[in-house]
Coordinates of C-alpha atoms in Angstrom, one line a residue:
X1 CA 144.3 78.1 23.3
X2 CA 141.0 77.9 21.4
X3 CA 140.9 78.8 17.8
X4 CA 137.6 79.0 16.0
X5 CA 136.3 78.8 12.6
X6 CA 133.8 81.2 11.1
X7 CA 130.8 79.0 12.0
X8 CA 131.6 79.4 15.7
X9 CA 133.1 75.9 16.2
X10 CA 136.6 75.7 17.6
X11 CA 139.6 73.5 17.5
X12 CA 142.3 73.3 20.2
X13 CA 146.0 73.9 19.6
X14 CA 148.7 73.7 22.2
X15 CA 150.7 76.7 23.3
X16 CA 150.6 80.1 21.7
X17 CA 150.9 79.0 18.1
X18 CA 149.0 81.2 15.7
X19 CA 148.5 81.1 12.0
X20 CA 147.3 83.6 9.4
X21 CA 143.8 82.1 9.6
X22 CA 143.5 83.4 13.2
X23 CA 144.0 87.0 12.2
X24 CA 142.7 87.3 8.6
X25 CA 140.4 84.3 7.9
X26 CA 138.2 86.2 5.4
X27 CA 138.0 85.4 1.7
X28 CA 139.4 88.7 0.7
X29 CA 142.7 88.0 2.4
X30 CA 143.3 84.4 1.4
X31 CA 145.6 85.4 -1.5
X32 CA 147.1 88.6 -2.9
X33 CA 144.9 88.2 -5.9
X34 CA 141.8 88.2 -3.8
X35 CA 143.0 91.2 -1.9
X36 CA 143.6 93.2 -5.0
X37 CA 140.2 92.3 -6.3
X38 CA 138.7 93.4 -3.0
X39 CA 140.5 96.7 -3.1
X40 CA 139.1 97.3 -6.6
X41 CA 135.6 96.7 -5.3
X42 CA 136.1 99.0 -2.3
X43 CA 133.6 101.7 -3.5
X44 CA 130.8 99.2 -4.0
X45 CA 131.5 97.5 -0.7
X46 CA 131.7 100.8 1.2
X47 CA 128.3 101.8 -0.2
X48 CA 126.9 98.5 0.9
X49 CA 128.3 98.5 4.4
X50 CA 128.6 102.2 5.4
X51 CA 125.0 102.5 6.7
X52 CA 124.4 98.8 7.4
X53 CA 122.7 98.5 10.8
X54 CA 123.0 95.4 12.9
X55 CA 120.1 94.1 15.0
X56 CA 119.8 93.5 18.7
X57 CA 119.6 89.7 18.1
X58 CA 122.6 89.8 15.8
X59 CA 124.7 91.4 18.5
X60 CA 123.7 88.7 20.9
X61 CA 124.4 86.0 18.4
X62 CA 127.9 87.4 17.8
X63 CA 128.9 86.0 21.2
X64 CA 129.1 82.6 19.7
X65 CA 132.2 83.7 17.7
X66 CA 134.2 83.7 20.9
X67 CA 133.9 79.9 21.0
X68 CA 133.4 80.0 24.8
X69 CA 130.8 81.9 26.9
X70 CA 131.9 84.5 29.5
X71 CA 130.8 83.5 33.0
X72 CA 127.8 85.2 34.5
X73 CA 129.0 86.0 38.0
X74 CA 128.4 89.7 38.6
X75 CA 125.6 91.3 40.6
X76 CA 124.5 95.0 41.0
X77 CA 126.8 95.2 44.1
X78 CA 129.8 94.1 41.9
X79 CA 128.9 96.6 39.2
X80 CA 128.5 99.5 41.7
X81 CA 132.0 98.9 43.1
X82 CA 133.5 98.3 39.7
X83 CA 132.1 101.7 38.6
X84 CA 133.3 103.5 41.7
X85 CA 136.7 101.8 41.4
X86 CA 137.0 102.9 37.8
X87 CA 136.2 106.5 38.4
X88 CA 137.3 107.6 41.8
X89 CA 141.0 106.7 41.4
X90 CA 141.1 108.2 38.0
X91 CA 139.7 111.6 38.8
X92 CA 140.4 112.7 42.3
X93 CA 143.9 111.5 42.5
X94 CA 145.0 112.5 39.0
X95 CA 143.3 115.6 37.8
X96 CA 141.8 117.6 40.7
X97 CA 145.1 119.4 41.6
X98 CA 146.0 120.0 38.0
X99 CA 142.6 121.7 37.1
X100 CA 142.3 123.6 40.3
X101 CA 145.7 125.2 39.8
X102 CA 145.6 125.9 36.1
X103 CA 142.0 126.3 35.0
X104 CA 139.3 126.7 37.7
X105 CA 140.8 127.5 41.1
X106 CA 138.5 126.6 44.1
X107 CA 135.6 126.6 41.6
X108 CA 136.8 123.2 40.5
X109 CA 134.0 121.8 42.6
X110 CA 131.5 123.4 40.1
X111 CA 133.5 121.9 37.3
X112 CA 133.1 118.4 38.8
X113 CA 129.4 119.1 39.4
X114 CA 128.8 120.2 35.8
X115 CA 130.8 117.3 34.2
X116 CA 129.1 114.9 36.6
X117 CA 125.7 116.0 35.5
X118 CA 126.7 115.5 31.9
X119 CA 128.1 112.1 32.6
X120 CA 124.9 111.1 34.5
X121 CA 122.9 111.9 31.4
X122 CA 125.2 109.8 29.3
X123 CA 125.0 107.0 31.9
X124 CA 121.3 106.9 31.6
X125 CA 121.5 106.4 27.8
X126 CA 124.2 103.7 28.3
X127 CA 121.9 101.9 30.9
X128 CA 119.0 101.5 28.5
X129 CA 121.2 100.1 25.8
X130 CA 123.1 97.8 28.2
X131 CA 119.8 96.3 29.5
X132 CA 118.4 95.8 26.0
X133 CA 121.6 94.6 24.4
X134 CA 123.6 92.9 27.2
X135 CA 126.9 92.2 25.3
X136 CA 130.5 93.0 25.9
X137 CA 130.7 95.5 23.1
X138 CA 129.3 98.5 25.0
X139 CA 128.9 101.6 23.0
X140 CA 130.4 99.9 19.9
X141 CA 127.5 97.5 19.8
X142 CA 124.9 100.2 20.5
X143 CA 126.2 102.5 17.7
X144 CA 126.4 99.6 15.3
X145 CA 122.7 98.8 15.9
X146 CA 121.5 102.3 15.5
X147 CA 124.0 104.5 13.5
X148 CA 125.5 101.9 11.3
X149 CA 128.8 100.0 10.9
X150 CA 131.1 102.9 9.8
X151 CA 130.2 105.3 12.6
X152 CA 130.4 102.4 15.1
X153 CA 133.9 101.5 13.9
X154 CA 135.3 105.0 14.1
X155 CA 133.8 105.3 17.5
X156 CA 135.2 101.9 18.5
X157 CA 138.7 103.0 17.5
X158 CA 138.3 106.1 19.8
X159 CA 136.9 103.9 22.5
X160 CA 140.1 101.8 22.4
X161 CA 142.1 105.0 22.4
X162 CA 140.1 106.2 25.4
X163 CA 140.9 103.1 27.4
X164 CA 144.5 103.0 26.5
X165 CA 145.1 106.6 27.4
X166 CA 143.0 106.4 30.6
X167 CA 145.0 103.4 31.9
X168 CA 148.3 104.9 30.8
X169 CA 147.5 108.2 32.7
X170 CA 146.6 106.5 35.9
X171 CA 149.6 104.2 35.7
X172 CA 151.9 107.2 35.5
X173 CA 150.0 108.7 38.5
X174 CA 150.6 105.4 40.4
X175 CA 154.4 106.2 40.1
X176 CA 153.9 109.7 41.4
X177 CA 152.1 108.5 44.5
X178 CA 154.5 105.7 45.1
X179 CA 157.3 108.3 45.1
X180 CA 155.4 110.3 47.7
X181 CA 155.0 107.2 49.8
X182 CA 158.7 106.8 49.7
X183 CA 159.3 110.5 50.4
X184 CA 160.8 111.1 47.0
X185 CA 159.9 113.4 44.1
X186 CA 157.9 111.7 41.3
X187 CA 160.5 112.3 38.6
X188 CA 163.1 110.6 40.8
X189 CA 161.4 107.3 39.9
X190 CA 161.4 108.1 36.2
X191 CA 164.2 108.1 33.6
X192 CA 164.9 111.3 31.8
X193 CA 165.7 110.8 28.1
X194 CA 167.1 114.0 26.8
X195 CA 167.0 112.9 23.2
X196 CA 163.2 112.7 23.2
X197 CA 160.7 115.5 22.8
X198 CA 159.3 117.4 25.8
X199 CA 156.3 115.7 27.4
X200 CA 157.6 112.4 26.0
X201 CA 161.0 112.2 27.7
X202 CA 160.2 111.1 31.2
X203 CA 160.3 107.3 30.9
X204 CA 158.3 105.4 33.5
X205 CA 159.3 101.7 34.0
X206 CA 157.3 101.5 37.2
X207 CA 154.1 102.1 35.3
X208 CA 154.9 99.2 33.1
X209 CA 155.4 97.0 36.1
X210 CA 152.0 97.8 37.6
X211 CA 150.3 97.2 34.3
X212 CA 151.8 93.8 34.1
X213 CA 150.5 92.9 37.6
X214 CA 147.0 94.2 36.6
X215 CA 147.1 92.1 33.4
X216 CA 147.6 89.0 35.5
X217 CA 144.5 89.8 37.6
X218 CA 142.4 90.6 34.6
X219 CA 143.1 87.4 32.7
X220 CA 142.6 85.1 35.7
X221 CA 138.9 85.7 36.3
X222 CA 136.4 88.6 36.4
X223 CA 135.0 87.4 39.8
X224 CA 138.5 87.3 41.2
X225 CA 139.1 90.8 39.8
X226 CA 135.8 91.9 41.5
X227 CA 137.0 90.5 44.9
X228 CA 140.3 92.4 44.6
X229 CA 138.4 95.5 43.7
X230 CA 136.3 95.1 46.8
X231 CA 139.4 95.0 49.0
X232 CA 141.0 98.0 47.3
X233 CA 137.8 100.0 47.3
X234 CA 137.1 99.5 51.0
X235 CA 140.6 100.7 51.8
X236 CA 140.0 103.6 49.4
X237 CA 136.8 104.7 51.2
X238 CA 138.5 104.7 54.5
X239 CA 141.2 107.0 53.2
X240 CA 138.6 109.3 51.5
X241 CA 136.8 109.6 54.9
X242 CA 140.1 110.5 56.5
X243 CA 140.9 113.1 53.9
X244 CA 137.5 114.7 54.4
X245 CA 137.6 114.8 58.2
X246 CA 141.3 115.7 58.6
X247 CA 141.2 118.2 55.7
X248 CA 138.1 120.1 56.9
X249 CA 139.5 120.3 60.4
X250 CA 142.5 122.1 58.9
X251 CA 140.5 124.1 56.5
X252 CA 141.1 127.8 55.9
X253 CA 138.2 129.7 54.4
X254 CA 140.6 132.4 53.2
X255 CA 141.7 130.0 50.5
X256 CA 138.1 130.4 49.1
X257 CA 138.2 134.2 49.0
X258 CA 139.1 134.1 45.3
X259 CA 136.6 131.4 44.4
X260 CA 136.6 131.6 40.6
X261 CA 139.9 133.3 39.5
X262 CA 139.6 132.1 35.9
X263 CA 135.9 132.9 35.7
X264 CA 133.3 130.9 33.9
X265 CA 135.6 130.0 31.0
X266 CA 138.0 128.4 33.4
X267 CA 135.2 126.4 35.1
X268 CA 133.9 125.0 31.8
X269 CA 137.4 124.3 30.5
X270 CA 138.1 122.3 33.6
X271 CA 134.8 120.5 33.2
X272 CA 135.8 119.3 29.8
X273 CA 139.1 117.9 31.1
X274 CA 137.5 116.5 34.3
X275 CA 135.1 114.5 32.1
X276 CA 138.1 112.2 32.0
X277 CA 137.3 111.4 35.6
X278 CA 134.0 109.8 34.7
X279 CA 135.2 107.8 31.7
X280 CA 135.4 104.6 33.7
X281 CA 131.6 104.2 34.1
X282 CA 131.2 102.9 30.6
X283 CA 133.3 99.9 31.6
X284 CA 130.3 98.7 33.7
X285 CA 128.2 98.5 30.4
X286 CA 130.9 96.2 28.9
X287 CA 130.3 93.8 31.7
X288 CA 126.6 93.3 30.8
X289 CA 127.5 89.9 29.3
X290 CA 128.8 88.7 32.6
X291 CA 126.0 90.1 34.7
X292 CA 123.5 87.7 36.3
X293 CA 120.4 89.8 35.8
X294 CA 121.2 92.7 33.4
X295 CA 117.7 94.3 33.6
X296 CA 118.0 94.7 37.3
X297 CA 121.7 94.9 38.1
X298 CA 122.9 97.3 35.4
X299 CA 120.6 100.3 36.2
X300 CA 121.3 99.9 40.0
X301 CA 125.1 99.4 39.6
X302 CA 125.7 102.0 37.0
X303 CA 123.6 104.9 38.2
X304 CA 124.4 104.4 41.9
X305 CA 128.1 104.4 41.2
X306 CA 127.8 107.6 39.2
X307 CA 125.8 109.5 41.9
X308 CA 128.1 108.4 44.7
X309 CA 131.3 109.2 42.7
X310 CA 130.1 112.7 41.8
X311 CA 129.3 113.4 45.4
X312 CA 132.8 112.2 46.5
X313 CA 134.5 114.2 43.8
X314 CA 132.8 117.5 44.9
X315 CA 133.5 116.9 48.6
X316 CA 137.1 116.1 48.0
X317 CA 137.7 119.0 45.6
X318 CA 136.1 121.3 48.3
X319 CA 138.4 119.9 50.9
X320 CA 141.6 120.3 48.9
X321 CA 141.0 123.9 48.0
X322 CA 140.1 124.8 51.6
X323 CA 143.3 123.2 52.9
X324 CA 145.7 125.0 50.5
X325 CA 145.6 128.0 48.1
X326 CA 145.0 126.9 44.6
X327 CA 148.2 128.6 43.6
X328 CA 150.2 126.3 45.8
X329 CA 148.6 123.0 44.9
X330 CA 151.0 120.3 43.6
X331 CA 149.8 118.8 40.3
X332 CA 151.4 115.4 40.8
X333 CA 150.3 114.5 44.3
X334 CA 147.9 117.3 45.4
X335 CA 146.4 115.8 48.6
X336 CA 149.7 114.5 50.0
X337 CA 151.4 117.8 49.6
X338 CA 148.3 119.7 50.9
X339 CA 148.5 117.8 54.2
X340 CA 152.2 118.5 54.4
X341 CA 151.5 122.2 54.0
X342 CA 149.2 122.2 57.1
X343 CA 151.7 120.5 59.3
X344 CA 150.3 116.9 58.9
X345 CA 153.3 115.6 57.1
X346 CA 152.7 112.0 58.3
X347 CA 149.2 112.1 56.7
X348 CA 150.7 112.2 53.2
X349 CA 151.7 108.6 53.6
X350 CA 148.1 107.6 54.4
X351 CA 146.9 109.6 51.4
X352 CA 149.5 108.1 49.1
X353 CA 148.6 104.6 50.2
X354 CA 144.9 105.2 49.6
X355 CA 145.6 106.8 46.3
X356 CA 147.7 103.8 45.2
X357 CA 144.7 101.5 46.2
X358 CA 142.3 103.7 44.3
X359 CA 144.4 104.0 41.2
X360 CA 145.0 100.3 41.2
X361 CA 141.2 99.7 41.2
X362 CA 140.9 102.1 38.3
X363 CA 143.6 100.3 36.4
X364 CA 141.9 96.9 37.0
X365 CA 138.5 98.0 35.9
X366 CA 140.0 99.7 32.8
X367 CA 141.8 96.5 31.9
X368 CA 138.6 94.5 32.2
X369 CA 136.5 97.0 30.2
X370 CA 138.9 97.7 27.3
X371 CA 139.5 94.0 26.7
X372 CA 135.7 93.4 26.4
X373 CA 135.4 96.2 23.9
X374 CA 138.1 94.8 21.7
X375 CA 136.5 91.3 22.1
X376 CA 133.2 92.4 20.6
X377 CA 134.7 94.5 17.9
X378 CA 136.7 91.4 16.9
X379 CA 133.6 89.3 16.8
X380 CA 132.5 91.4 13.8
X381 CA 135.9 90.8 12.2
X382 CA 136.5 94.6 11.9
X383 CA 139.5 93.7 14.1
X384 CA 141.2 90.3 13.7
X385 CA 139.0 87.6 15.2
X386 CA 141.9 86.2 17.2
X387 CA 141.1 89.0 19.7
X388 CA 137.6 87.6 20.2
X389 CA 138.7 84.3 21.7
X390 CA 137.5 83.6 25.2
X391 CA 139.7 81.2 27.2
X392 CA 137.8 78.0 28.1
X393 CA 139.3 77.8 31.6
X394 CA 139.1 81.3 32.9
X395 CA 136.1 82.5 30.9
X396 CA 138.0 85.7 30.1
X397 CA 139.2 87.3 26.8
X398 CA 142.9 86.6 27.4
X399 CA 144.2 87.7 23.9
X400 CA 142.4 91.0 24.0
X401 CA 143.4 91.7 27.5
X402 CA 147.1 91.2 26.9
X403 CA 147.1 93.1 23.6
X404 CA 145.3 96.2 25.1
X405 CA 147.6 96.3 28.2
X406 CA 150.7 96.0 26.0
X407 CA 149.5 99.1 24.1
X408 CA 148.8 100.8 27.4
X409 CA 152.3 100.0 28.8
X410 CA 153.9 101.6 25.7
X411 CA 151.9 104.8 26.0
X412 CA 152.4 105.0 29.8
X413 CA 156.2 104.5 29.4
X414 CA 156.6 107.7 27.3
X415 CA 153.7 110.2 27.6
X416 CA 153.1 112.8 30.3
X417 CA 149.7 113.2 32.0
X418 CA 148.5 116.5 30.6
X419 CA 148.9 115.3 27.0
X420 CA 146.9 112.2 27.9
X421 CA 144.1 113.9 29.7
X422 CA 143.0 116.3 27.0
X423 CA 143.1 113.7 24.2
X424 CA 141.1 111.3 26.4
X425 CA 138.4 113.9 27.1
X426 CA 137.8 114.5 23.3
X427 CA 137.3 110.8 22.7
X428 CA 135.0 110.4 25.7
X429 CA 132.8 113.4 25.0
X430 CA 132.3 112.5 21.3
X431 CA 131.4 108.9 22.1
X432 CA 129.0 109.8 24.8
X433 CA 127.4 112.3 22.4
X434 CA 127.0 109.7 19.7
X435 CA 125.4 107.2 22.2
X436 CA 122.8 109.9 23.1
X437 CA 122.1 110.4 19.4
X438 CA 121.8 106.7 19.0
X439 CA 119.2 106.5 21.8
X440 CA 117.0 109.1 20.0
X441 CA 117.3 107.0 16.8
X442 CA 116.4 103.9 18.7
X443 CA 113.2 105.5 20.2
X444 CA 112.0 107.4 17.1
X445 CA 113.2 105.5 14.0
X446 CA 112.6 101.8 13.2
X447 CA 113.1 100.6 9.7
X448 CA 109.8 99.6 8.1
X449 CA 107.8 101.2 10.9
X450 CA 108.6 104.9 10.8
X451 CA 107.1 106.5 7.8
X452 CA 109.2 108.6 5.3
X453 CA 107.6 111.8 6.5
X454 CA 108.2 111.0 10.1
X455 CA 111.8 110.0 9.3
X456 CA 112.5 113.3 7.5
X457 CA 111.0 115.3 10.4
X458 CA 113.1 113.4 12.9
X459 CA 116.3 113.9 10.8
X460 CA 115.6 117.6 10.6
X461 CA 115.1 118.0 14.3
X462 CA 118.3 116.0 15.2
X463 CA 120.2 118.1 12.7
X464 CA 118.9 121.3 14.4
X465 CA 119.8 119.9 17.8
X466 CA 123.4 119.2 16.6
X467 CA 123.7 122.5 14.7
X468 CA 122.4 124.6 17.6
X469 CA 124.7 122.8 20.1
X470 CA 127.7 123.3 17.8
X471 CA 126.7 127.0 17.4
X472 CA 126.5 127.5 21.1
X473 CA 129.9 126.0 21.7
X474 CA 131.5 128.0 18.8
X475 CA 130.0 131.2 20.0
X476 CA 131.3 130.5 23.5
X477 CA 134.7 130.0 22.1
X478 CA 134.9 133.2 20.0
X479 CA 132.8 135.7 22.1
X480 CA 134.1 136.9 25.4
X481 CA 131.1 138.8 26.7
X482 CA 128.4 138.5 24.0
X483 CA 125.0 137.0 24.5
X484 CA 123.1 137.6 21.2
X485 CA 124.3 134.3 19.8
X486 CA 122.8 132.4 22.7
X487 CA 119.5 134.1 22.1
X488 CA 119.5 132.3 18.7
X489 CA 121.1 128.9 19.3
X490 CA 119.4 128.0 22.6
X491 CA 115.8 128.6 21.4
X492 CA 116.6 126.6 18.3
X493 CA 117.7 123.7 20.5
X494 CA 114.5 123.9 22.6
X495 CA 112.2 124.1 19.6
X496 CA 114.0 121.2 17.8
X497 CA 113.8 119.0 20.9
X498 CA 110.1 119.9 21.3
X499 CA 109.6 119.2 17.6
X500 CA 110.6 115.6 18.1
X501 CA 108.3 115.3 21.1
X502 CA 105.3 116.8 19.3
X503 CA 105.7 115.9 15.6
X504 CA 107.5 112.6 15.6
X505 CA 105.7 109.5 17.0
X506 CA 107.5 107.0 19.2
X507 CA 108.6 104.1 17.1
X508 CA 109.8 101.8 19.9
X509 CA 109.4 101.6 23.6
X510 CA 112.0 100.0 25.9
X511 CA 111.1 96.5 26.9
X512 CA 112.8 96.4 30.3
X513 CA 114.2 99.8 31.4
X514 CA 114.1 103.1 29.7
X515 CA 115.6 106.6 30.0
X516 CA 113.0 109.1 31.4
X517 CA 112.0 112.4 29.8
X518 CA 112.9 111.4 26.3
X519 CA 113.8 113.3 24.1
X520 CA 114.8 116.0 26.6
X521 CA 117.5 114.1 28.5
X522 CA 119.3 112.7 25.5
X523 CA 119.1 116.0 23.7
X524 CA 120.5 117.8 26.8
X525 CA 123.3 115.2 26.9
X526 CA 124.1 116.0 23.2
X527 CA 124.2 119.7 23.9
X528 CA 126.3 119.6 27.0
X529 CA 128.9 117.2 25.5
X530 CA 129.3 119.3 22.4
X531 CA 129.6 122.4 24.6
X532 CA 132.3 120.8 26.7
X533 CA 134.1 119.9 23.4
X534 CA 134.3 123.6 22.7
X535 CA 136.6 124.0 25.7
X536 CA 139.3 121.5 24.5
X537 CA 142.5 122.9 23.2
X538 CA 143.4 123.0 19.4
X539 CA 146.3 120.6 19.7
X540 CA 144.1 117.9 21.2
X541 CA 141.7 118.2 18.2
X542 CA 144.6 117.8 15.8
X543 CA 145.7 114.6 17.6
X544 CA 142.1 113.3 17.5
X545 CA 141.9 114.1 13.8
X546 CA 145.1 112.3 13.0
X547 CA 143.9 109.2 15.0
X548 CA 140.5 109.2 13.3
X549 CA 142.2 109.5 9.9
X550 CA 144.2 106.5 10.7
X551 CA 141.0 104.6 11.6
X552 CA 139.4 105.5 8.3
X553 CA 142.5 104.2 6.4
X554 CA 142.4 101.0 8.4
X555 CA 138.7 100.5 7.7
X556 CA 139.0 101.1 4.0
X557 CA 142.0 98.7 3.6
X558 CA 141.2 96.0 6.1
X559 CA 138.1 96.4 8.3
X560 CA 135.6 97.0 5.5
X561 CA 136.6 93.9 3.5
X562 CA 136.7 91.7 6.6
X563 CA 133.2 92.9 7.6
X564 CA 131.8 92.5 4.1
X565 CA 133.1 88.9 3.8
X566 CA 131.9 88.0 7.2
X567 CA 128.4 89.5 6.7
X568 CA 128.0 87.7 3.4
X569 CA 129.1 84.4 4.8
X570 CA 126.8 84.5 7.7
X571 CA 123.9 85.7 5.5
X572 CA 124.5 82.8 3.2
X573 CA 124.6 80.4 6.1
X574 CA 121.3 81.8 7.5
X575 CA 119.6 81.7 4.2
X576 CA 120.5 78.0 3.9
X577 CA 119.3 77.3 7.4
X578 CA 116.1 79.4 7.0
X579 CA 117.2 81.6 9.9
X580 CA 117.3 85.3 10.4
X581 CA 120.0 87.6 9.2
X582 CA 123.1 88.0 11.4
X583 CA 123.5 91.5 10.1
X584 CA 120.9 93.9 8.8
X585 CA 121.5 95.2 5.3
X586 CA 119.5 98.3 4.4
X587 CA 117.1 96.4 2.2
X588 CA 116.3 93.7 4.8
X589 CA 115.9 95.9 7.8
X590 CA 112.1 95.4 8.0
X591 CA 112.4 91.7 8.4
X592 CA 115.3 92.0 10.9
X593 CA 113.4 94.6 13.0
X594 CA 110.3 92.5 13.3
X595 CA 112.2 89.2 13.9
X596 CA 114.2 91.0 16.6
X597 CA 111.0 92.2 18.3
X598 CA 111.5 95.9 17.3
X599 CA 108.1 96.5 15.7
X600 CA 105.9 99.1 17.5
X601 CA 102.5 97.7 18.5
X602 CA 100.9 101.0 17.5
X603 CA 101.8 100.5 13.8
X604 CA 100.4 97.7 11.7
X605 CA 102.7 94.8 10.9
X606 CA 104.1 94.3 7.4
X607 CA 101.6 92.9 4.9
X608 CA 102.0 89.3 3.6
X609 CA 102.9 90.8 0.2
X610 CA 105.7 92.8 1.8
X611 CA 107.0 89.8 3.8
X612 CA 107.0 87.7 0.7
X613 CA 108.9 90.3 -1.3
X614 CA 111.5 90.6 1.5
X615 CA 112.1 86.9 1.3
X616 CA 112.8 87.2 -2.4
X617 CA 115.2 90.1 -1.7
X618 CA 117.2 87.9 0.6
X619 CA 118.3 85.9 -2.3
X620 CA 119.9 88.8 -4.1
X621 CA 123.6 88.7 -4.1
X622 CA 125.0 91.7 -2.2
X623 CA 127.9 92.5 -4.6
X624 CA 126.5 91.9 -8.0
X625 CA 123.0 93.2 -7.5
X626 CA 123.3 96.1 -5.1
X627 CA 121.5 98.5 -7.4
X628 CA 118.7 96.0 -8.2
X629 CA 118.1 95.4 -4.5
X630 CA 117.8 99.1 -3.8
X631 CA 115.2 99.4 -6.6
X632 CA 113.4 96.5 -5.1
X633 CA 113.3 98.2 -1.8
X634 CA 111.6 101.2 -3.3
X635 CA 109.0 98.9 -4.9
X636 CA 108.3 97.2 -1.6
X637 CA 107.8 100.5 0.2
X638 CA 105.2 101.5 -2.4
X639 CA 103.5 98.1 -2.1
X640 CA 103.4 98.5 1.7

């Protein structure tokens, strides 16, 4: 395997031998004394790093820390099928029956439409970032550039949780459809452990087996995974067409007589859970580093896969609820049992086979995506850099792939689907909301370009957008039939969004591809995602809070110090070489923005005096002179 040093060079060692240097190479962890001193310095380091924003170029340069480049083999066609493979197997064969029966009834088709619209808005935001910053880090890299390191890390931990839970959920569903194919009940293929708590006592060894097979595909090559995805997806489409045609032939419109038995609340509650079905699209963004032409291929692949998938979801949900009363839908294998109920018992084997193909594609894309997230996080050293290594033969992140799928297998072995789905939806909705906020920041705030007055107006408008969205969601949750609250929160959202458009000048325009109708589309994405969060149950929020608290603890004791040491080392190296900063401290953001091509042509460039003073600031030691550097920044702003 390849093991690299901090400067990006690598040495080769045989076998799987690893040393402490692979996992904790930073200065703070080289001895217990160093670590104790680092812990004592935690407050100062946290203040230094909490709002540190990376730059576009810094994220691109971070690829060198993987020692080997990922191979650029993917086209827009590959990305479209990857996106469809990730989403279709997850949603339609896992959650449609569950939500139709328990939350929405036949109106589940509206739930898919609403969550699909929200996901499309998020996909547009992802697309602009992926084109501008084509790295494997996906939303972690985007948030690190625009919202700072701390927010990015907390989001990154939830991204990892999202992928682990997503793959675990569909792996358990794989067992359910295999049982149907073998004419058995799903629990017949699981082991009941009476000593474990409910929802955690149905052990699933088959799920572990399929995850191991997927792991082998994912580590071999991304192009090979793409070919396998083609084959599985083609078979999947054939089965989907069969379900639509055969299902509609056997449709009974009486099953739609009670269209929305759980009313609007049930529809939106189902929408929040069904957002799970669209979580796979962000895996396409993580493949930007392996895409031949990101500026062309990512928009085509990502948006087309989202539109096609939403259409398929709605048509299949319509078909399912026309075939069978929502009260009789089986939550484990809805389509197979629905065909059995209309006298087409043989069709359940075709459906089960197609479902297995679709779920396998979803697992494969999830395995590829989650490994690339972890790879880029490890490049920043907020996770051990051992996970960032890219194998020189396969061009894939083998270490990250194996580690993520091991965690997935453990979760899939124990945990039931309904527990997984709600927790996943929270992580997904929060991350998509943050990416939409980050896009607004990217367009309207550039360090050293945006004036203090414009910055304050922008912050006020974003705060009002967030506050009004939270208010709308809260009012929906506590008021059964009221409408007065919406007469307050909705106009505030409209005025705040219009305020950005009218009073805050654009600070940066996209260089290659941009989201249309900014700020309205990102603001709508924020509002809808927050509204859907209001439909998630309380226990899921508790689990989310516990996980986020764990992430904060990890960051304060490990991630912060690794990131601080790494940033200092790379800055010292760049100062010595006369290059640009690899990370962007608050007091050097003007230089980093301009060197990364972020300056807005409509604003004058920094004066020579400002540039000279920035050069002097670069020589200030981060730890010992933090206060002095902040004072220097204030002086520079006055001079400029």
